[in-house]
PDB file of C-alpha atoms in Angstrom:
ATOM      1  CA  MET H  14      47.753-132.536  40.034  1.00 36.00           C
ATOM      2  CA  SER H  15      49.973-132.021  36.875  1.00 39.00           C
ATOM      3  CA  ASN H  16      52.684-129.273  37.133  1.00 42.00           C
ATOM      4  CA  ILE H  17      51.924-127.036  34.010  1.00 42.00           C
ATOM      5  CA  SER H  18      52.724-123.591  33.948  1.00 38.00           C
ATOM      6  CA  PRO H  19      50.119-121.139  33.535  1.00 40.00           C
ATOM      7  CA  HIS H  20      51.645-119.728  30.141  1.00 37.00           C
ATOM      8  CA  ILE H  21      51.734-123.458  28.866  1.00 38.00           C
ATOM      9  CA  ALA H  22      48.186-124.092  30.159  1.00 41.00           C
ATOM     10  CA  GLN H  23      47.001-120.750  28.144  1.00 44.00           C
ATOM     11  CA  THR H  24      48.700-121.758  25.187  1.00 43.00           C
ATOM     12  CA  ARG H  25      47.501-124.955  24.902  1.00 49.00           C
ATOM     13  CA  ASN H  26      43.939-123.796  25.579  1.00 54.00           C
ATOM     14  CA  ALA H  27      44.291-121.233  22.735  1.00 51.00           C
ATOM     15  CA  ALA H  28      45.668-124.068  20.359  1.00 50.00           C
ATOM     16  CA  PHE H  29      42.519-126.129  21.382  1.00 52.00           C
ATOM     17  CA  ILE H  30      40.180-123.308  20.760  1.00 53.00           C
ATOM     18  CA  HIS H  31      41.743-123.036  17.355  1.00 52.00           C
ATOM     19  CA  LEU H  32      41.693-126.413  16.344  1.00 51.00           C
ATOM     20  CA  ALA H  33      38.054-126.552  17.457  1.00 52.00           C
ATOM     21  CA  ARG H  34      37.303-123.545  14.987  1.00 50.00           C
ATOM     22  CA  LYS H  35      39.268-125.517  12.040  1.00 53.00           C
ATOM     23  CA  LEU H  36      37.180-128.583  12.806  1.00 49.00           C
ATOM     24  CA  PHE H  37      33.632-127.507  13.635  1.00 49.00           C
ATOM     25  CA  MET H  38      32.751-123.985  13.180  1.00 76.00           C
ATOM     26  CA  VAL H  39      32.919-123.147   9.384  1.00 88.00           C
ATOM     27  CA  ARG H  40      31.063-123.904   6.382  1.00 87.00           C
ATOM     28  CA  THR H  41      32.176-126.873   4.483  1.00 88.00           C
ATOM     29  CA  THR H  42      29.198-127.683   1.985  1.00 89.00           C
ATOM     30  CA  PRO H  43      29.031-125.330  -1.289  1.00 87.00           C
ATOM     31  CA  ASP H  44      26.061-124.154  -2.506  1.00 90.00           C
ATOM     32  CA  ASP H  45      27.406-123.294  -5.920  1.00 93.00           C
ATOM     33  CA  ASP H  46      30.609-122.657  -8.117  1.00 95.00           C
ATOM     34  CA  SER H  47      31.491-119.831  -6.320  1.00 93.00           C
ATOM     35  CA  ASP H  48      31.015-121.476  -2.839  1.00 94.00           C
ATOM     36  CA  ARG H  49      33.322-124.324  -4.274  1.00 96.00           C
ATOM     37  CA  LYS H  50      36.129-121.839  -5.449  1.00 96.00           C
ATOM     38  CA  LEU H  51      36.081-120.136  -1.985  1.00 96.00           C
ATOM     39  CA  LEU H  52      36.543-123.554  -0.259  1.00 96.00           C
ATOM     40  CA  ALA H  53      39.268-124.515  -2.536  1.00 96.00           C
ATOM     41  CA  ASP H  54      40.889-121.278  -2.111  1.00 96.00           C
ATOM     42  CA  ILE H  55      41.236-121.750   1.585  1.00 96.00           C
ATOM     43  CA  GLN H  56      42.183-125.409   1.208  1.00 95.00           C
ATOM     44  CA  GLU H  57      44.968-124.654  -1.163  1.00 96.00           C
ATOM     45  CA  PHE H  58      46.173-121.266  -0.065  1.00 96.00           C
ATOM     46  CA  GLY H  59      44.731-120.486   3.401  1.00 96.00           C
ATOM     47  CA  TRP H  60      42.381-117.921   2.367  1.00 97.00           C
ATOM     48  CA  HIS H  61      39.945-116.621  -0.338  1.00 98.00           C
ATOM     49  CA  LEU H  62      39.595-113.121  -1.493  1.00 98.00           C
ATOM     50  CA  VAL H  63      36.044-111.612  -2.170  1.00 97.00           C
ATOM     51  CA  ALA H  64      36.434-108.249  -4.543  1.00 96.00           C
ATOM     52  CA  ILE H  65      33.392-105.981  -4.331  1.00 95.00           C
ATOM     53  CA  GLN H  66      33.590-103.249  -7.562  1.00 93.00           C
ATOM     54  CA  ASP H  67      32.394 -99.680  -6.830  1.00 89.00           C
ATOM     55  CA  ASP H  68      29.225 -98.425  -7.735  1.00 86.00           C
ATOM     56  CA  GLU H  69      26.514 -95.792  -6.798  1.00 79.00           C
ATOM     57  CA  GLU H  70      25.964 -97.439  -3.574  1.00 78.00           C
ATOM     58  CA  GLY H  71      29.547 -97.430  -2.187  1.00 84.00           C
ATOM     59  CA  PRO H  72      33.384 -97.512  -2.973  1.00 91.00           C
ATOM     60  CA  ALA H  73      35.228-100.648  -4.092  1.00 94.00           C
ATOM     61  CA  TYR H  74      36.722-102.898  -1.561  1.00 97.00           C
ATOM     62  CA  VAL H  75      38.292-106.362  -0.827  1.00 98.00           C
ATOM     63  CA  PHE H  76      38.281-108.637   1.994  1.00 98.00           C
ATOM     64  CA  SER H  77      39.735-112.186   2.994  1.00 98.00           C
ATOM     65  CA  VAL H  78      37.740-115.131   3.848  1.00 98.00           C
ATOM     66  CA  GLY H  79      39.512-117.990   5.537  1.00 97.00           C
ATOM     67  CA  LEU H  80      42.759-116.081   7.377  1.00 97.00           C
ATOM     68  CA  TYR H  81      41.069-116.678  10.779  1.00 97.00           C
ATOM     69  CA  HIS H  82      40.279-120.117  10.220  1.00 96.00           C
ATOM     70  CA  THR H  83      43.569-121.056   8.784  1.00 96.00           C
ATOM     71  CA  LEU H  84      46.042-118.859  10.663  1.00 96.00           C
ATOM     72  CA  GLY H  85      44.134-117.552  13.803  1.00 95.00           C
ATOM     73  CA  HIS H  86      44.504-114.071  12.632  1.00 97.00           C
ATOM     74  CA  PRO H  87      41.828-111.572  11.902  1.00 97.00           C
ATOM     75  CA  GLU H  88      40.201-111.571   8.573  1.00 98.00           C
ATOM     76  CA  ILE H  89      41.488-108.498   6.634  1.00 98.00           C
ATOM     77  CA  CYS H  90      39.556-105.928   4.422  1.00 98.00           C
ATOM     78  CA  ILE H  91      40.764-102.627   2.413  1.00 98.00           C
ATOM     79  CA  PHE H  92      38.525-100.011   0.989  1.00 96.00           C
ATOM     80  CA  GLY H  93      38.746 -97.354  -1.802  1.00 90.00           C
ATOM     81  CA  LEU H  94      41.985 -97.943  -3.790  1.00 90.00           C
ATOM     82  CA  SER H  95      41.600 -97.567  -7.482  1.00 81.00           C
ATOM     83  CA  ASP H  96      42.158-101.221  -8.219  1.00 91.00           C
ATOM     84  CA  VAL H  97      40.683-104.156  -6.606  1.00 95.00           C
ATOM     85  CA  GLN H  98      43.394-106.224  -7.710  1.00 96.00           C
ATOM     86  CA  ILE H  99      45.963-103.914  -5.862  1.00 95.00           C
ATOM     87  CA  MET H 100      43.801-104.195  -2.778  1.00 97.00           C
ATOM     88  CA  GLY H 101      43.908-108.129  -3.090  1.00 97.00           C
ATOM     89  CA  GLN H 102      47.642-108.108  -3.459  1.00 97.00           C
ATOM     90  CA  ILE H 103      48.037-105.928  -0.541  1.00 97.00           C
ATOM     91  CA  ILE H 104      45.912-108.479   1.310  1.00 98.00           C
ATOM     92  CA  ASN H 105      47.818-111.463   0.242  1.00 98.00           C
ATOM     93  CA  ASP H 106      50.974-109.552   1.315  1.00 97.00           C
ATOM     94  CA  ILE H 107      49.457-109.291   4.786  1.00 98.00           C
ATOM     95  CA  GLY H 108      48.489-112.930   4.565  1.00 97.00           C
ATOM     96  CA  ASP H 109      51.931-114.106   3.708  1.00 97.00           C
ATOM     97  CA  ARG H 110      53.407-111.963   6.556  1.00 97.00           C
ATOM     98  CA  VAL H 111      51.175-113.474   9.158  1.00 97.00           C
ATOM     99  CA  ARG H 112      51.973-116.968   7.894  1.00 96.00           C
ATOM    100  CA  ALA H 113      55.705-116.113   8.417  1.00 96.00           C
ATOM    101  CA  GLY H 114      54.952-115.104  11.874  1.00 95.00           C
ATOM    102  CA  ARG H 115      53.622-111.592  11.795  1.00 95.00           C
ATOM    103  CA  SER H 116      50.608-110.313  13.495  1.00 95.00           C
ATOM    104  CA  PHE H 117      48.390-107.277  13.196  1.00 96.00           C
ATOM    105  CA  ALA H 118      45.984-105.816  15.862  1.00 95.00           C
ATOM    106  CA  ASP H 119      43.608-103.007  16.333  1.00 94.00           C
ATOM    107  CA  GLY H 120      45.756 -99.757  16.415  1.00 92.00           C
ATOM    108  CA  ASP H 121      48.760-101.295  14.987  1.00 94.00           C
ATOM    109  CA  VAL H 122      50.583 -98.860  12.494  1.00 94.00           C
ATOM    110  CA  SER H 123      52.840-100.609   9.855  1.00 95.00           C
ATOM    111  CA  THR H 124      55.222 -99.068   7.375  1.00 93.00           C
ATOM    112  CA  GLU H 125      55.690-102.872   5.655  1.00 92.00           C
ATOM    113  CA  ILE H 126      52.655-102.713   3.719  1.00 93.00           C
ATOM    114  CA  LEU H 127      52.303-100.002   1.374  1.00 91.00           C
ATOM    115  CA  ALA H 128      54.962 -98.494  -0.528  1.00 86.00           C
ATOM    116  CA  ASP H 129      56.193 -95.221   0.830  1.00 87.00           C
ATOM    117  CA  TYR H 130      52.986 -94.632   3.316  1.00 91.00           C
ATOM    118  CA  SER H 131      52.380 -96.173   6.589  1.00 94.00           C
ATOM    119  CA  CYS H 132      49.016 -97.870   7.091  1.00 95.00           C
ATOM    120  CA  MET H 133      46.792 -98.445  10.449  1.00 95.00           C
ATOM    121  CA  PHE H 134      44.879-101.647  11.255  1.00 97.00           C
ATOM    122  CA  ARG H 135      41.402-100.964  12.886  1.00 96.00           C
ATOM    123  CA  LYS H 136      38.966-103.441  14.245  1.00 96.00           C
ATOM    124  CA  VAL H 137      35.777-103.612  12.344  1.00 96.00           C
ATOM    125  CA  SER H 138      32.594-103.799  14.478  1.00 93.00           C
ATOM    126  CA  PRO H 139      30.523-106.868  13.998  1.00 94.00           C
ATOM    127  CA  SER H 140      27.494-104.504  13.410  1.00 90.00           C
ATOM    128  CA  TRP H 141      28.876-103.905   9.791  1.00 93.00           C
ATOM    129  CA  TYR H 142      29.321-107.555   8.822  1.00 96.00           C
ATOM    130  CA  ARG H 143      26.116-107.957   7.287  1.00 93.00           C
ATOM    131  CA  GLU H 144      26.199-104.815   5.265  1.00 92.00           C
ATOM    132  CA  TYR H 145      29.594-105.588   3.914  1.00 95.00           C
ATOM    133  CA  PHE H 146      30.891-109.190   4.643  1.00 97.00           C
ATOM    134  CA  GLY H 147      28.327-111.786   3.714  1.00 95.00           C
ATOM    135  CA  TYR H 148      30.741-114.213   2.319  1.00 96.00           C
ATOM    136  CA  ASP H 149      32.758-114.237   5.801  1.00 97.00           C
ATOM    137  CA  ARG H 150      29.318-114.501   7.698  1.00 96.00           C
ATOM    138  CA  TRP H 151      28.583-117.623   4.942  1.00 96.00           C
ATOM    139  CA  TYR H 152      31.870-119.048   5.766  1.00 96.00           C
ATOM    140  CA  TYR H 153      31.614-118.851   9.636  1.00 96.00           C
ATOM    141  CA  GLU H 154      28.182-119.145   9.589  1.00 94.00           C
ATOM    142  CA  GLY H 155      27.324-115.981  11.672  1.00 94.00           C
ATOM    143  CA  ASP H 156      29.380-113.152  13.132  1.00 94.00           C
ATOM    144  CA  ASP H 157      31.973-115.022  15.600  1.00 93.00           C
ATOM    145  CA  PHE H 158      35.126-114.021  13.570  1.00 96.00           C
ATOM    146  CA  PRO H 159      37.469-111.030  14.124  1.00 96.00           C
ATOM    147  CA  LEU H 160      38.214-108.554  11.249  1.00 98.00           C
ATOM    148  CA  LEU H 161      40.681-105.746  10.846  1.00 98.00           C
ATOM    149  CA  GLN H 162      40.271-103.000   8.485  1.00 98.00           C
ATOM    150  CA  CYS H 163      43.649-101.848   6.749  1.00 98.00           C
ATOM    151  CA  VAL H 164      43.100 -98.039   6.401  1.00 96.00           C
ATOM    152  CA  TRP H 165      45.456 -96.028   4.259  1.00 95.00           C
ATOM    153  CA  PRO H 166      46.334 -92.287   4.638  1.00 94.00           C
ATOM    154  CA  ASP H 167      46.088 -89.589   2.070  1.00 92.00           C
ATOM    155  CA  LYS H 168      49.400 -88.418   0.300  1.00 92.00           C
ATOM    156  CA  SER H 169      49.977 -86.120   3.165  1.00 92.00           C
ATOM    157  CA  GLY H 170      50.076 -88.974   5.774  1.00 92.00           C
ATOM    158  CA  TYR H 171      46.607 -87.765   7.349  1.00 90.00           C
ATOM    159  CA  TYR H 172      44.139 -90.686   8.199  1.00 89.00           C
ATOM    160  CA  PRO H 173      40.327 -90.100   7.574  1.00 85.00           C
ATOM    161  CA  TRP H 174      39.562 -89.424  11.394  1.00 81.00           C
ATOM    162  CA  GLN H 175      41.885 -86.308  11.138  1.00 80.00           C
ATOM    163  CA  ALA H 176      40.781 -82.759  10.420  1.00 69.00           C
ATOM    164  CA  GLU H 177      43.322 -82.350   7.842  1.00 78.00           C
ATOM    165  CA  TYR H 178      42.555 -85.744   5.654  1.00 83.00           C
ATOM    166  CA  ASN H 179      41.646 -84.935   2.124  1.00 83.00           C
ATOM    167  CA  SER H 180      37.942 -84.817   2.162  1.00 77.00           C
ATOM    168  CA  GLN H 181      37.585 -85.783  -1.599  1.00 79.00           C
ATOM    169  CA  LEU H 182      38.758 -89.265  -0.238  1.00 85.00           C
ATOM    170  CA  LEU H 183      36.083 -89.671   2.336  1.00 81.00           C
ATOM    171  CA  TRP H 184      33.517 -91.298   0.395  1.00 83.00           C
ATOM    172  CA  ALA H 185      36.346 -93.893  -0.807  1.00 88.00           C
ATOM    173  CA  GLN H 186      37.240 -95.232   2.617  1.00 89.00           C
ATOM    174  CA  PRO H 187      34.368 -95.625   5.211  1.00 88.00           C
ATOM    175  CA  ILE H 188      35.773 -96.515   8.573  1.00 88.00           C
ATOM    176  CA  LEU H 189      33.941 -99.621  10.012  1.00 92.00           C
ATOM    177  CA  ASP H 190      34.391 -98.685  13.732  1.00 85.00           C
ATOM    178  CA  GLU H 191      31.679 -99.181  16.566  1.00 77.00           C
ATOM    179  CA  PRO H 192      28.787 -97.157  15.538  1.00 68.00           C
ATOM    180  CA  SER H 193      27.239 -94.465  17.434  1.00 65.00           C
ATOM    181  CA  ALA H 194      23.455 -94.054  17.459  1.00 72.00           C
ATOM    182  CA  TRP H 195      22.332 -93.353  13.904  1.00 81.00           C
ATOM    183  CA  PRO H 196      19.311 -91.113  13.389  1.00 87.00           C
ATOM    184  CA  PHE H 197      18.808 -91.245   9.682  1.00 87.00           C
ATOM    185  CA  ALA H 198      16.723 -93.631   8.085  1.00 82.00           C
ATOM    186  CA  GLY H 199      19.272 -94.030   5.248  1.00 81.00           C
ATOM    187  CA  ALA H 200      22.265 -96.276   5.219  1.00 78.00           C
ATOM    188  CA  LYS H 201      25.236 -94.587   6.412  1.00 81.00           C
ATOM    189  CA  ASN H 202      27.156 -95.142   3.210  1.00 79.00           C
ATOM    190  CA  SER H 203      24.385 -93.664   1.166  1.00 84.00           C
ATOM    191  CA  ALA H 204      26.125 -91.152  -1.089  1.00 88.00           C
ATOM    192  CA  VAL H 205      24.984 -87.299  -0.484  1.00 93.00           C
ATOM    193  CA  PHE H 206      25.903 -84.172  -2.213  1.00 94.00           C
ATOM    194  CA  THR H 207      27.835 -81.284  -0.801  1.00 95.00           C
ATOM    195  CA  THR H 208      30.405 -78.615  -1.931  1.00 95.00           C
ATOM    196  CA  ARG H 209      34.126 -78.168  -1.912  1.00 93.00           C
ATOM    197  CA  GLN H 210      33.594 -74.851   0.335  1.00 93.00           C
ATOM    198  CA  VAL H 211      31.740 -77.154   2.926  1.00 93.00           C
ATOM    199  CA  LEU H 212      34.377 -79.605   3.071  1.00 92.00           C
ATOM    200  CA  GLU H 213      37.708 -77.861   2.480  1.00 89.00           C
ATOM    201  CA  GLU H 214      36.762 -74.238   3.394  1.00 89.00           C
ATOM    202  CA  ASN H 215      34.636 -75.104   6.685  1.00 87.00           C
ATOM    203  CA  HIS H 216      31.674 -73.227   5.283  1.00 92.00           C
ATOM    204  CA  PRO H 217      28.649 -73.829   7.472  1.00 94.00           C
ATOM    205  CA  ILE H 218      25.664 -75.953   5.716  1.00 96.00           C
ATOM    206  CA  LEU H 219      22.784 -73.624   5.317  1.00 96.00           C
ATOM    207  CA  TYR H 220      20.561 -75.501   3.103  1.00 97.00           C
ATOM    208  CA  VAL H 221      19.551 -79.219   3.360  1.00 97.00           C
ATOM    209  CA  ALA H 222      17.265 -80.662   0.746  1.00 96.00           C
ATOM    210  CA  HIS H 223      15.601 -84.356   0.970  1.00 96.00           C
ATOM    211  CA  ASP H 224      15.012 -84.840  -2.862  1.00 93.00           C
ATOM    212  CA  GLU H 225      11.975 -86.507  -4.066  1.00 90.00           C
ATOM    213  CA  ASP H 226      14.133 -89.386  -5.171  1.00 89.00           C
ATOM    214  CA  GLY H 227      15.562 -89.854  -1.425  1.00 89.00           C
ATOM    215  CA  ASP H 228      18.756 -88.167  -2.289  1.00 92.00           C
ATOM    216  CA  TRP H 229      20.028 -85.604   0.512  1.00 96.00           C
ATOM    217  CA  GLN H 230      22.002 -82.442  -0.385  1.00 96.00           C
ATOM    218  CA  PHE H 231      23.878 -80.478   2.355  1.00 97.00           C
ATOM    219  CA  LEU H 232      24.778 -76.794   0.905  1.00 96.00           C
ATOM    220  CA  CYS H 233      26.493 -73.815   1.862  1.00 94.00           C
ATOM    221  CA  GLY H 234      24.597 -71.563  -0.468  1.00 91.00           C
ATOM    222  CA  THR H 235      27.893 -69.923  -1.713  1.00 90.00           C
ATOM    223  CA  THR H 236      28.164 -71.896  -5.235  1.00 89.00           C
ATOM    224  CA  ASN H 237      26.284 -73.494  -7.958  1.00 88.00           C
ATOM    225  CA  GLU H 238      29.223 -74.362  -9.898  1.00 91.00           C
ATOM    226  CA  GLU H 239      29.267 -78.107 -10.971  1.00 91.00           C
ATOM    227  CA  ALA H 240      33.141 -78.112 -10.208  1.00 93.00           C
ATOM    228  CA  ASP H 241      32.328 -77.446  -6.659  1.00 93.00           C
ATOM    229  CA  ALA H 242      30.179 -80.364  -6.187  1.00 93.00           C
ATOM    230  CA  ARG H 243      31.274 -83.115  -3.944  1.00 93.00           C
ATOM    231  CA  VAL H 244      30.026 -86.529  -3.165  1.00 92.00           C
ATOM    232  CA  VAL H 245      30.521 -88.185   0.222  1.00 91.00           C
ATOM    233  CA  SER H 246      29.013 -90.648   2.690  1.00 89.00           C
ATOM    234  CA  LEU H 247      25.935 -89.542   4.937  1.00 91.00           C
ATOM    235  CA  LYS H 248      27.960 -90.623   7.729  1.00 88.00           C
ATOM    236  CA  ASN H 249      30.989 -88.594   6.504  1.00 88.00           C
ATOM    237  CA  ILE H 250      28.882 -85.351   6.434  1.00 92.00           C
ATOM    238  CA  VAL H 251      27.147 -86.167   9.860  1.00 90.00           C
ATOM    239  CA  ASP H 252      30.558 -86.862  11.753  1.00 86.00           C
ATOM    240  CA  LEU H 253      31.826 -83.517  10.183  1.00 88.00           C
ATOM    241  CA  PHE H 254      28.555 -81.568  11.253  1.00 89.00           C
ATOM    242  CA  PRO H 255      26.695 -83.583  14.219  1.00 87.00           C
ATOM    243  CA  THR H 256      24.125 -81.151  14.811  1.00 90.00           C
ATOM    244  CA  LEU H 257      22.704 -82.139  11.332  1.00 93.00           C
ATOM    245  CA  ALA H 258      21.301 -85.014  13.201  1.00 90.00           C
ATOM    246  CA  GLU H 259      18.227 -82.946  13.897  1.00 92.00           C
ATOM    247  CA  LEU H 260      17.274 -82.818  10.415  1.00 94.00           C
ATOM    248  CA  ALA H 261      17.194 -86.639  10.158  1.00 92.00           C
ATOM    249  CA  ASP H 262      13.149 -86.572  10.024  1.00 91.00           C
ATOM    250  CA  LEU H 263      13.068 -84.133   7.421  1.00 93.00           C
ATOM    251  CA  PRO H 264      10.502 -85.503   5.104  1.00 92.00           C
ATOM    252  CA  ILE H 265      11.181 -86.470   1.489  1.00 92.00           C
ATOM    253  CA  GLY H 266      10.371 -83.684  -0.843  1.00 93.00           C
ATOM    254  CA  TRP H 267      11.206 -80.885   1.723  1.00 95.00           C
ATOM    255  CA  TYR H 268      14.077 -78.681   2.493  1.00 96.00           C
ATOM    256  CA  ALA H 269      15.256 -76.724   5.468  1.00 96.00           C
ATOM    257  CA  CYS H 270      17.478 -73.731   5.424  1.00 96.00           C
ATOM    258  CA  ARG H 271      19.062 -70.790   7.748  1.00 95.00           C
ATOM    259  CA  ASP H 272      20.747 -67.686   7.389  1.00 94.00           C
ATOM    260  CA  SER H 273      23.537 -68.666   9.865  1.00 92.00           C
ATOM    261  CA  VAL H 274      24.638 -71.479  12.159  1.00 88.00           C
ATOM    262  CA  ASP H 275      23.172 -69.036  15.083  1.00 86.00           C
ATOM    263  CA  GLU H 276      19.732 -69.509  13.655  1.00 91.00           C
ATOM    264  CA  PRO H 277      17.335 -72.280  13.492  1.00 92.00           C
ATOM    265  CA  TRP H 278      16.250 -74.391  10.761  1.00 95.00           C
ATOM    266  CA  GLN H 279      13.246 -73.313   8.803  1.00 95.00           C
ATOM    267  CA  ARG H 280      11.317 -76.478   7.086  1.00 95.00           C
ATOM    268  CA  GLU H 281       9.287 -76.322   4.177  1.00 93.00           C
ATOM    269  CA  PRO H 282       7.992 -78.407   1.349  1.00 93.00           C
ATOM    270  CA  ASP H 283       9.592 -78.078  -1.974  1.00 88.00           C
ATOM    271  CA  GLU H 284       7.143 -77.126  -4.408  1.00 84.00           C
ATOM    272  CA  SER H 285       9.346 -76.095  -7.302  1.00 73.00           C
TER     273      SER H 285
END
């Protein structure tokens, strides 16, 4: 029997597993010019960046493809900053640090990445891969790869899961952790309408409408001013007010209202 220490054996096993991934578990044949560019970037630089611009469906974001294959480190994504070029530069900086020997894991806080701010790395649940990271799934031919979200704080240093976080930024940076049971038919990142008073002053939601076009409104009944309107994701509003789940089956073209949080919801078709 060879006399190999457990640590060396584990190291060799990890190296073998990583080599196996490099040889057998990634896509090597492109389908079009975009694929050829992706594969060439990974071959030359170690990873490729995919940038998605913001639209009515969700915020802008950027993610890496190939970091795990090349360096054995989880892929990286970042959401919601004003410029996809800046987000790409951040991921490239993270990749360069990984190449130099740095590593990041779920829950790590770093002051190296963003000027004057910390950031935190959070594990992305594979349940989000299909919705957001199609090119990673194409390259790895499935969901067998780890991915970390680089989460940035607001100007006061609060993160999205903290009550003090700037509510106007909630739409920009969805947190892609393990999902709980989701009661709504609409996607978690669907844009919904609410008010500044609900988000910033903790006013209760007293009126919920499921409009004919499928949009949702979650209102407090204290304002009709356009300046008070806010757009967040459906997940954001449900996270803030979990009891709204009981209205998940509100039909399109109906509304629900109540006089206070202690009163039951009254449901009616909107005949206006």
